[in-house]
Coordinates of C-alpha atoms in Angstrom, one line a residue:
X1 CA 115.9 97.1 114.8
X2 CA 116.2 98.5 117.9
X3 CA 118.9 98.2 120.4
X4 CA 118.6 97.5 123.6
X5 CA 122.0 97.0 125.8
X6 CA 126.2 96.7 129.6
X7 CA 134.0 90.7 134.4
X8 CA 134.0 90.9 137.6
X9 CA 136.5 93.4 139.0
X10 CA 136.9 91.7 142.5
X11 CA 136.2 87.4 143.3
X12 CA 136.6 84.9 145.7
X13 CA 138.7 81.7 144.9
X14 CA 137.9 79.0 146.8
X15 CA 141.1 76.2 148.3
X16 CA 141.6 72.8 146.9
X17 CA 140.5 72.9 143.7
X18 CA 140.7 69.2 141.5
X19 CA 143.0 69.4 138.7
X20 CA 141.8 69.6 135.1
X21 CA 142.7 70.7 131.9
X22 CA 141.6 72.9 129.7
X23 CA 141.6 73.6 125.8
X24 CA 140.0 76.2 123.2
X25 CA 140.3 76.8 120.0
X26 CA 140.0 79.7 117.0
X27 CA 139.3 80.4 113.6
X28 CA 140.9 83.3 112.0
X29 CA 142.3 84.6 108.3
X30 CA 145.9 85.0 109.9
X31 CA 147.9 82.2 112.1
X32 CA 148.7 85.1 114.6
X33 CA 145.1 86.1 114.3
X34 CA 144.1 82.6 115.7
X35 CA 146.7 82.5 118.0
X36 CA 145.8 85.5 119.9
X37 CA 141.8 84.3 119.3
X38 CA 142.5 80.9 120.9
X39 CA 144.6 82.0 124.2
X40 CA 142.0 84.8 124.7
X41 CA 139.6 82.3 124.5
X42 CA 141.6 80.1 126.9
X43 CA 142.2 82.6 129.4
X44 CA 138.7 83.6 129.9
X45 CA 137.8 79.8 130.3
X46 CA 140.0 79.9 133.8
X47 CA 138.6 83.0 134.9
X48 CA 134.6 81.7 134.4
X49 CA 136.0 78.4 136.2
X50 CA 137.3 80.5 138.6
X51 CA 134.2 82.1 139.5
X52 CA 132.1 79.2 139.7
X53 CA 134.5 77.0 141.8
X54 CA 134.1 80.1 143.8
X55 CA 130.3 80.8 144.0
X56 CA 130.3 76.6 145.2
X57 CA 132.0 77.6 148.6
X58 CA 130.1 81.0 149.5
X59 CA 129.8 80.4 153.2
X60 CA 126.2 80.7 154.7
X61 CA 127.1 84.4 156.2
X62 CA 127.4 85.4 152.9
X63 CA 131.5 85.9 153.6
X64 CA 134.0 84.1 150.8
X65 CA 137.0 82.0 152.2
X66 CA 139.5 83.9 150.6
X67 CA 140.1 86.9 148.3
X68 CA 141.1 87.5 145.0
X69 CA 141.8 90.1 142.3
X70 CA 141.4 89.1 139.1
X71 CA 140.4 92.5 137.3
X72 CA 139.1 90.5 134.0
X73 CA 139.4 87.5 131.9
X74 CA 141.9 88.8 129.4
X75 CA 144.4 89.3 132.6
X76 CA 144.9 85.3 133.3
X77 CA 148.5 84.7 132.7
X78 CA 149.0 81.8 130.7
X79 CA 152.2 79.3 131.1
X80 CA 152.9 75.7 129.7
X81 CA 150.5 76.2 127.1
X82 CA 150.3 73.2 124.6
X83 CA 150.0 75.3 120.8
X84 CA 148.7 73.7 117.6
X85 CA 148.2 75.8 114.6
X86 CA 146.8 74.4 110.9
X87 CA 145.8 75.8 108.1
X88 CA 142.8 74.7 106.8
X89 CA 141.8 76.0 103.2
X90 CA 142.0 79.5 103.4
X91 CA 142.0 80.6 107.5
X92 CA 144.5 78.8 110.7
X93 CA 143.0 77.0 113.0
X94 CA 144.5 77.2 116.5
X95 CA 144.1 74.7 119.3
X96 CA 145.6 75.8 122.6
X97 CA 145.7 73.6 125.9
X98 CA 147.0 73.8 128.7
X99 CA 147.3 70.6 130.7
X100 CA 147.7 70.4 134.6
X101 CA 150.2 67.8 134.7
X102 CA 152.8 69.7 132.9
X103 CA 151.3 73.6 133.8
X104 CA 151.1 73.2 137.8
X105 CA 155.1 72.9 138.2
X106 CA 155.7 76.0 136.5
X107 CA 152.6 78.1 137.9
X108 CA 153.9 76.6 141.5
X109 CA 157.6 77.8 141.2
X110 CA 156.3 81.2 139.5
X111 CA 154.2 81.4 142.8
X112 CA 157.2 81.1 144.8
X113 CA 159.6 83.2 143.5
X114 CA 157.1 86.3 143.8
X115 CA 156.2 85.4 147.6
X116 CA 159.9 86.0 148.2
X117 CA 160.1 88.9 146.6
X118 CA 156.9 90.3 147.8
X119 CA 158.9 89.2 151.2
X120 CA 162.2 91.1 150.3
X121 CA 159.9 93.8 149.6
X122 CA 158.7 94.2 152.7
X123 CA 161.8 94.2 154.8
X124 CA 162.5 97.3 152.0
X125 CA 159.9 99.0 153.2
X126 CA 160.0 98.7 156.7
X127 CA 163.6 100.0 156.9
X128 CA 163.2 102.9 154.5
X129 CA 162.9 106.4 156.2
X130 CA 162.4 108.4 152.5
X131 CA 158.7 108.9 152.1
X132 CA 159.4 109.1 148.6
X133 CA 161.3 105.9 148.2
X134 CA 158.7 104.1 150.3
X135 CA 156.4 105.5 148.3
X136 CA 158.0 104.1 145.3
X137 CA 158.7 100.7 146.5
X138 CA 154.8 100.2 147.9
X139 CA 153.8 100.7 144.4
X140 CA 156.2 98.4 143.1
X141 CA 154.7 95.8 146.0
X142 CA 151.3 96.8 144.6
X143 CA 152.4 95.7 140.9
X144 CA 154.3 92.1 142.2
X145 CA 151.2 90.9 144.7
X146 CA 148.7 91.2 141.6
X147 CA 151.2 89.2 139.6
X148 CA 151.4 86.8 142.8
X149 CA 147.3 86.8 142.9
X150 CA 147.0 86.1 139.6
X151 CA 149.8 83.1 139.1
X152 CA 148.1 81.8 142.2
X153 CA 145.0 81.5 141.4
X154 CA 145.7 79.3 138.2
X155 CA 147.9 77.3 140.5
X156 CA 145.0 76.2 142.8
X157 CA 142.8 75.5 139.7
X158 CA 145.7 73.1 138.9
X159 CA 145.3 71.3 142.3
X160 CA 147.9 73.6 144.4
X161 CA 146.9 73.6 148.2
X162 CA 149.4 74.7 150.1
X163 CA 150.3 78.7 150.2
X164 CA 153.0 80.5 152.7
X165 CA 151.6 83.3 154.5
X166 CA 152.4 87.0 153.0
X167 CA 154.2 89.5 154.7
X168 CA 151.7 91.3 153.1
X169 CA 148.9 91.9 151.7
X170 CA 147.0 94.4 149.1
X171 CA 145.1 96.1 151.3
X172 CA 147.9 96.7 153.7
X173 CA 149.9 98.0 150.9
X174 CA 146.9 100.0 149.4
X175 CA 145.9 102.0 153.1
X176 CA 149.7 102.8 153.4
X177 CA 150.0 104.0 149.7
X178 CA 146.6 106.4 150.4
X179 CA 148.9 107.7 154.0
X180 CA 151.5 109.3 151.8
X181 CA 149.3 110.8 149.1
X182 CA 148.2 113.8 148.6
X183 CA 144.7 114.0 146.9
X184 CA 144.4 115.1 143.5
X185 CA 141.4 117.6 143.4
X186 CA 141.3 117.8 139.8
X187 CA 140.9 114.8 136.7
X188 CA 143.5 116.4 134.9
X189 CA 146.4 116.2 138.1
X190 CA 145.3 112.8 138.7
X191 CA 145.5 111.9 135.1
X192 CA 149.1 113.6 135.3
X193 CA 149.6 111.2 138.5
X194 CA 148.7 107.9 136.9
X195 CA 150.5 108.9 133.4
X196 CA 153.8 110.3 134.6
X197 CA 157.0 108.6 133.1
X198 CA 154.7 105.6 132.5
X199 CA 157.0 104.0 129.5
X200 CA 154.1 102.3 126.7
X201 CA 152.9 102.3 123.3
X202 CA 150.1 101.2 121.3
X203 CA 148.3 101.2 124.6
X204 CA 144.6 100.6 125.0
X205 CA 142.9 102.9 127.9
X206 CA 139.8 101.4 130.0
X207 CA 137.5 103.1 131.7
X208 CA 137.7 103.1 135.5
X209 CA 135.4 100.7 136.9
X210 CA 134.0 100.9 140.2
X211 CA 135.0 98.1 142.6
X212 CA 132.9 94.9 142.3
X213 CA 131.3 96.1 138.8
X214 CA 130.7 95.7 135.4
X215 CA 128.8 99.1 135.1
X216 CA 131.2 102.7 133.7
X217 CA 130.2 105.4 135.4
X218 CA 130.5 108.9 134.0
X219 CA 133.4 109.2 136.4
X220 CA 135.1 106.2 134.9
X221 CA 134.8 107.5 131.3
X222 CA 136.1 110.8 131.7
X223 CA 138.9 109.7 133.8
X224 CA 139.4 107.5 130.6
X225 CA 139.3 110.7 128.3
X226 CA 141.9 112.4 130.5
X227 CA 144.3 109.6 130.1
X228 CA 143.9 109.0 126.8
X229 CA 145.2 112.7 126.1
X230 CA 148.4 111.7 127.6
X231 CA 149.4 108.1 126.6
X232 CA 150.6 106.7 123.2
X233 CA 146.5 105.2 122.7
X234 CA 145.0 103.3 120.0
X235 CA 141.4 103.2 118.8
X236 CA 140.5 99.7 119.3
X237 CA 142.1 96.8 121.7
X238 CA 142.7 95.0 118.6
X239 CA 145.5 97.1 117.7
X240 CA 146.6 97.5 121.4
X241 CA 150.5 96.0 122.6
X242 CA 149.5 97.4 126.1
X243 CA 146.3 97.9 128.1
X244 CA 145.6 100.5 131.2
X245 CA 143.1 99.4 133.1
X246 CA 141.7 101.0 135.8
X247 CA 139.3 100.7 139.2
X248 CA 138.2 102.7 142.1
X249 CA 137.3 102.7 144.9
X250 CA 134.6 105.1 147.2
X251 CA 136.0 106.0 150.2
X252 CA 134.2 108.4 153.1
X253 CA 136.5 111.3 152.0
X254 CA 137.6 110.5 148.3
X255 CA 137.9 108.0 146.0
X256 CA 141.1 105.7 145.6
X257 CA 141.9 105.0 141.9
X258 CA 144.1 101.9 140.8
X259 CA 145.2 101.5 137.0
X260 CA 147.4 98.7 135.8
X261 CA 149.5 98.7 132.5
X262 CA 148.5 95.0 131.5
X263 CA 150.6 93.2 128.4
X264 CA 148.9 91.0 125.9
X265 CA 149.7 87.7 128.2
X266 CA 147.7 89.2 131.2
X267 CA 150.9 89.8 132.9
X268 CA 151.0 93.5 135.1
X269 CA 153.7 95.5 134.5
X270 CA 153.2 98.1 136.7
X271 CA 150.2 99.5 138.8
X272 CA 149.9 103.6 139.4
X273 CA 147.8 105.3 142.1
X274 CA 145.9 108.2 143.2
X275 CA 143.7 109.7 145.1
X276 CA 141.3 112.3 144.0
X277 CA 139.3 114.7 146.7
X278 CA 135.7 115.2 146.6
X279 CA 136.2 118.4 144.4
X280 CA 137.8 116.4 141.7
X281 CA 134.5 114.6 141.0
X282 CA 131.9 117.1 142.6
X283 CA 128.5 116.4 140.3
X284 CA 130.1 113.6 138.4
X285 CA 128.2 109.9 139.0
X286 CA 130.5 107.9 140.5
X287 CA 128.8 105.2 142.3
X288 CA 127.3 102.5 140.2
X289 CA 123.2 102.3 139.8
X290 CA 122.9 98.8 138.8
X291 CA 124.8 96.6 142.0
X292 CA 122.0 94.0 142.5
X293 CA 120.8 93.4 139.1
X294 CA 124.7 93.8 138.1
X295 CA 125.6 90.6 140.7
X296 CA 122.3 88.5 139.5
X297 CA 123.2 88.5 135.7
X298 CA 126.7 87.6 136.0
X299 CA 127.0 84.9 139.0
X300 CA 125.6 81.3 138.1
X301 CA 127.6 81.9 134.9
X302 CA 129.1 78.3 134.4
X303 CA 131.5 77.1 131.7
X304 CA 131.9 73.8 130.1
X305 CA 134.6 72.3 127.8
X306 CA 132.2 70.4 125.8
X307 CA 130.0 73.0 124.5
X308 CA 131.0 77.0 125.0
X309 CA 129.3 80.0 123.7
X310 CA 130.9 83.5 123.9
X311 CA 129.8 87.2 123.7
X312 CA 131.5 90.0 122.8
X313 CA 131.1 93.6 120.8
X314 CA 133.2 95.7 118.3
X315 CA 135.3 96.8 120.9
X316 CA 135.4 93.9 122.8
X317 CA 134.0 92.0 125.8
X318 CA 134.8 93.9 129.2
X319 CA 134.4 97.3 130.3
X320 CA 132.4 98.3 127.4
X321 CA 131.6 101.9 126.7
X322 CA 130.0 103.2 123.4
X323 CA 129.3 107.1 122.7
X324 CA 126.6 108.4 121.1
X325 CA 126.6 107.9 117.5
X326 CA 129.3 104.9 117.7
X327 CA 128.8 101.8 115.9
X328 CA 127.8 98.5 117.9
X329 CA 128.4 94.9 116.6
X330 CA 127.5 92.3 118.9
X331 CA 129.2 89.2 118.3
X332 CA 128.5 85.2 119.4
X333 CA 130.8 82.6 119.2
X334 CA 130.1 78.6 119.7
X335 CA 132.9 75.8 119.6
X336 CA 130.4 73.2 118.0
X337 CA 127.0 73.9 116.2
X338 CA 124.4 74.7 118.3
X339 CA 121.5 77.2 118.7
X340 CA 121.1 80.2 120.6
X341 CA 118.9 83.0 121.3
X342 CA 119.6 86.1 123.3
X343 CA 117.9 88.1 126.1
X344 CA 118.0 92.3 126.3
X345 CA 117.8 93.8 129.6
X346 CA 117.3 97.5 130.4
X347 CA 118.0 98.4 134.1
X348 CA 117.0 102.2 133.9
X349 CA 115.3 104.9 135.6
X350 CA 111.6 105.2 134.6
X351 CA 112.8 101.5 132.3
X352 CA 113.2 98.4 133.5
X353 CA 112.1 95.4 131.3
X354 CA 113.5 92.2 129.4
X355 CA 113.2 91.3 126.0
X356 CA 113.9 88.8 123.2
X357 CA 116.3 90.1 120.6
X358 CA 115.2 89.3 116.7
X359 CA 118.1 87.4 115.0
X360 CA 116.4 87.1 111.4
X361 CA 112.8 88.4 110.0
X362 CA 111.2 85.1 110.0
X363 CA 107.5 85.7 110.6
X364 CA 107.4 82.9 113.6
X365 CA 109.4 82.9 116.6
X366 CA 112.1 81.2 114.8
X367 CA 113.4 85.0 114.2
X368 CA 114.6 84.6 117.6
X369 CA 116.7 81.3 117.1
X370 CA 119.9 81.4 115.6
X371 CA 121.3 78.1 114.1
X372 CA 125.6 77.7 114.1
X373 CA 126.2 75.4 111.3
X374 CA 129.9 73.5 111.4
X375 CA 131.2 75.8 109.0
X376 CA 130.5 78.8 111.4
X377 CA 131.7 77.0 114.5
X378 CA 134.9 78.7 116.2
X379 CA 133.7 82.4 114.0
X380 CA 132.7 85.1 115.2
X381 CA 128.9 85.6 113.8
X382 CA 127.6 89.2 114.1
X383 CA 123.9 89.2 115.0
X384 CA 121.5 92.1 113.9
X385 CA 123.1 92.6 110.6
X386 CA 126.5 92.9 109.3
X387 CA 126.5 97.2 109.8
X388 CA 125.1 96.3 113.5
X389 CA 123.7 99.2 115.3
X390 CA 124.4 102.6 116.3
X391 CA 124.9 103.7 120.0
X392 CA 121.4 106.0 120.5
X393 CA 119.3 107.8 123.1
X394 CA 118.0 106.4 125.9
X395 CA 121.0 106.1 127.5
X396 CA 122.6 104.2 130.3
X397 CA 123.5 100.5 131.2
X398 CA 122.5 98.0 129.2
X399 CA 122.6 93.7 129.2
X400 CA 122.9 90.9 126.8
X401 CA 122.2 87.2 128.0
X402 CA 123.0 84.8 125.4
X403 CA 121.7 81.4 125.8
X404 CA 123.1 78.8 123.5
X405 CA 122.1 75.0 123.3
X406 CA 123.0 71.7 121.4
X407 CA 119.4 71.2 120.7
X408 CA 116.9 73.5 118.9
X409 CA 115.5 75.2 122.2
X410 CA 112.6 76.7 119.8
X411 CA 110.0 75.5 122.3
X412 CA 111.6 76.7 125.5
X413 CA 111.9 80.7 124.4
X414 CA 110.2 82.2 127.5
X415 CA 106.9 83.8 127.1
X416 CA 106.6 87.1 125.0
X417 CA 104.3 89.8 124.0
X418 CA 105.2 92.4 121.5
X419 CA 105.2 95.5 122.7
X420 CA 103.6 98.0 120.2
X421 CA 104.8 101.1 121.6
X422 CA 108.4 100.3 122.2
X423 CA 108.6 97.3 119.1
X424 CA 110.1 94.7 121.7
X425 CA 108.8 91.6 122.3
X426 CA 109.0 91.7 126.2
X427 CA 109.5 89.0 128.2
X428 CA 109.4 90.2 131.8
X429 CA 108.7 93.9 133.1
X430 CA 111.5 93.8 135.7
X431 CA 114.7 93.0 134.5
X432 CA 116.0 90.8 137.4
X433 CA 113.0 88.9 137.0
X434 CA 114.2 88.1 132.9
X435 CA 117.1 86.9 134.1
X436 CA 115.7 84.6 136.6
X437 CA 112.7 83.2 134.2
X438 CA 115.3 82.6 131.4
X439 CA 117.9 80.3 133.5
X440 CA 114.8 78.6 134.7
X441 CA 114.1 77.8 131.3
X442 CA 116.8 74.5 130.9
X443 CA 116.7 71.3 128.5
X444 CA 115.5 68.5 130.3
X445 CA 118.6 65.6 130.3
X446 CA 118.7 61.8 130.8
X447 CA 121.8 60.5 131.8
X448 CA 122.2 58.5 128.0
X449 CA 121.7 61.4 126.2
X450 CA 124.1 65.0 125.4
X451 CA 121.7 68.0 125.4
X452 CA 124.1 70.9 126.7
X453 CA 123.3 74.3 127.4
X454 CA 125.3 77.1 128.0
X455 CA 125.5 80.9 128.4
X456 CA 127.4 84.3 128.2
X457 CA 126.6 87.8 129.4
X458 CA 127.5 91.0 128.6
X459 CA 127.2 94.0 130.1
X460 CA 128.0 97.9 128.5
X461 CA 126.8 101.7 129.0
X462 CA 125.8 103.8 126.5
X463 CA 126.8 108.0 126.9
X464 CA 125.8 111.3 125.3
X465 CA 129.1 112.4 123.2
X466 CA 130.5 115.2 124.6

């Protein structure tokens, strides 16, 4: 079969949000297995609600109320969460909640003691003369407002409303950071910059994503490589204790690159910068070809508690990169059976389409349809065969849409024609318009009865190995 294949780095959260609680659970061979599963799951539940309570209060000029960085899912802290782990026959089963009631007192003080230290902070840095000690304490400032951000933006899911005013804020911290640097005009120095003394192990390295995408550049995975040479790095996040995660951003006369050492709890213990010249990156593609079609796929993504579906690879869900040659498994998860079918798009030069991926060989379009029995509920089912596929030429950005629904949605597959050439069975020739006929394409409810429908996207970039 062939493959056709790509969290949003920068959002908008909105005030007064009403309190709710929230719950997943996992299905694994191990109870730390499980565990780790079922908070993952958790997390990215707040960070999807996050972004829809935010695309609800988009003003009509197109400007948000108020910013936010929340560089992906996995980086929602998580406090006052409600564990229950069982073992049933021979895998755990872990149910993880966390509840408003008893959550939003903890968030709220967590909020608080940060503001004053972000506060303290400041007075720090205003009555420092040292360039080199100011330069030190703005990148510990740096480190403490994303922590503030993040704790923050779970307290206002909980119902918090009322914030103090920073001292403040990132991108005052950020423009006097890039006045003391020096620009790095190679990889290697800046990968020196961002590595030096930085105490981890067993740390997972990202590839630096540009600001406001889901797209790696070529600049983003070699500043990845570079890294990697230096740090104490495993293979596969799996295995990780630590992740570096990294994001840039274009400026007129450089580029300003951000990476965060991030623990397994989505906490930030501490944020490195640089800046890099124009040499540093001359004939390297920095900027990302795929912004439009990049904002289509993933807003409108809604979540529900009742009925959740989930899409991820091999080597995980976010900031995705496979070389030449690798091995991809794509993997779907649903918390209660359900269908689902799933939608390729190819955003390239010379390619732009949408397609229907085949889940079985069934001669009718059932091949499309994938059925989640109880037993598989909560697993992670690989579709496209247990080896999965292997990374190949063309290559490029690539998207997965995954639409799963309570009811066999058989009869609403969008329209297709098989390609003979290319062996797809194409749905649209222009890849924004897939996306659009697909979420056109919803159940029709009554108010007695529970037809759900849900979906998950996934975006990754495939590269030539070296």
């Amino acid at each position: 079969m062939l493959l056709r294949l790509f969290l949003l780095a920068v959002c908008s959260f909105p005030f007064a949000v009403s309190a709710l609680n929230l719950q997943a659970e996992a299905r694994a061979a191990t109870a730390a297995q499980a565990k780790r599963e079922a908070l993952a799951a958790l997390a990215e539940s707040i960070f999807i609600t996050v972004k829809s309570e935010t695309n609800s209060v988009t003003e009509s000029t197109g400007r948000q109320k108020q910013s936010l960085q929340l560089q992906t899912s996995s980086d929602v802290p998580l406090m006052g969460v409600e564990t229950r782990t069982q073992q049933s026959g021979a895998e755990f089963v872990c149910t993880v909640k966390l509840d408003a009631a008893k959550s939003a007192l903890a968030y709220r003080q967590r909020v608080g003691e940060l503001f004053i230290e972000i506060n303290e902070l400041d007075n720090r840095i205003a009555r420092t003369k040292s360039p080199s000690n100011q330069y030190s304490m703005l990148i510990h400032a740096l480190t403490v407002l994303e922590q503030y951000e993040k704790y923050k933006a779970v307290a206002q899911l909980l119902g918090e409303t009322q914030f103090a005013v920073l001292s403040r804020s990132r991108q005052d911290t950020e423009a006097q950071l890039r006045a003391l640097e020096k620009a790095a005009f190679s990889l290697e120095l800046a990968a020196q910059i961002l590595s030096k003394k930085l105490q981890a192990e067993k740390v997972f390295v990202f590839p630096a994503m540009p600001q406001g995408s889901h797209e790696v550049t070529a600049f983003g995975r070699l500043m990845r490589d570079r890294l990697a040479e230096l740090l104490p790095t495993v293979e596969h996040p799996d295995q990780a204790s630590q992740f570096f995660k990294g994001e840039y951003e274009i400026l007129e006369n450089g580029i300003h690159l951000t990476y965060r050492l991030v623990d397994r709890s989505g906490n930030t213990l501490l944020t490195r910068v640089a800046t890099l010249a124009p040499a540093a990156y001359q004939g390297l593609q920095v900027q990302p070809v795929t912004v439009d079609f990049d904002r289509l796929l993933h807003q409108g993504v809604v979540l529900s508690n009742n009925f959740r579906v989930q899409l991820s690879t091999n080597h995980g869900g976010e900031n995705v990169l496979f070389i030449e040659k690798q091995k991809v498994k794509l993997l779907v998860k649903l918390n209660r059976p359900g269908y689902f079918y799933v939608v390729g798009h190819v955003l390239k030069a010379g390619e732009n389409q949408s397609y229907l991926l085949e889940l079985s060989n069934a001669d009718s379009d059932r091949r499309f349809v994938r059925f989640v029995n109880a037993d598989e509920v909560d697993h992670w089912i690989a579709i496209g065969g247990a080896e999965g596929f292997e990374a190949s030429a063309p290559f490029g950005v690539e998207s997965l849409q995954v639409i799963a629904s309570s009811d066999d949605p058989l009869n609403r597959l969008p329209p297709h024609v098989l390609n003979r050439s290319s062996e797809l069975y194409v749905i649209a020739e222009n890849a924004q318009q897939g996306i659009t006929q697909t979420r056109a394409l919803k159940p029709v409810r009554t108010q007695s009865d529970q037809v759900y429908q849900q979906e998950a996207v996934l975006m990754f970039t495939i590269m030539k190995s070296e």
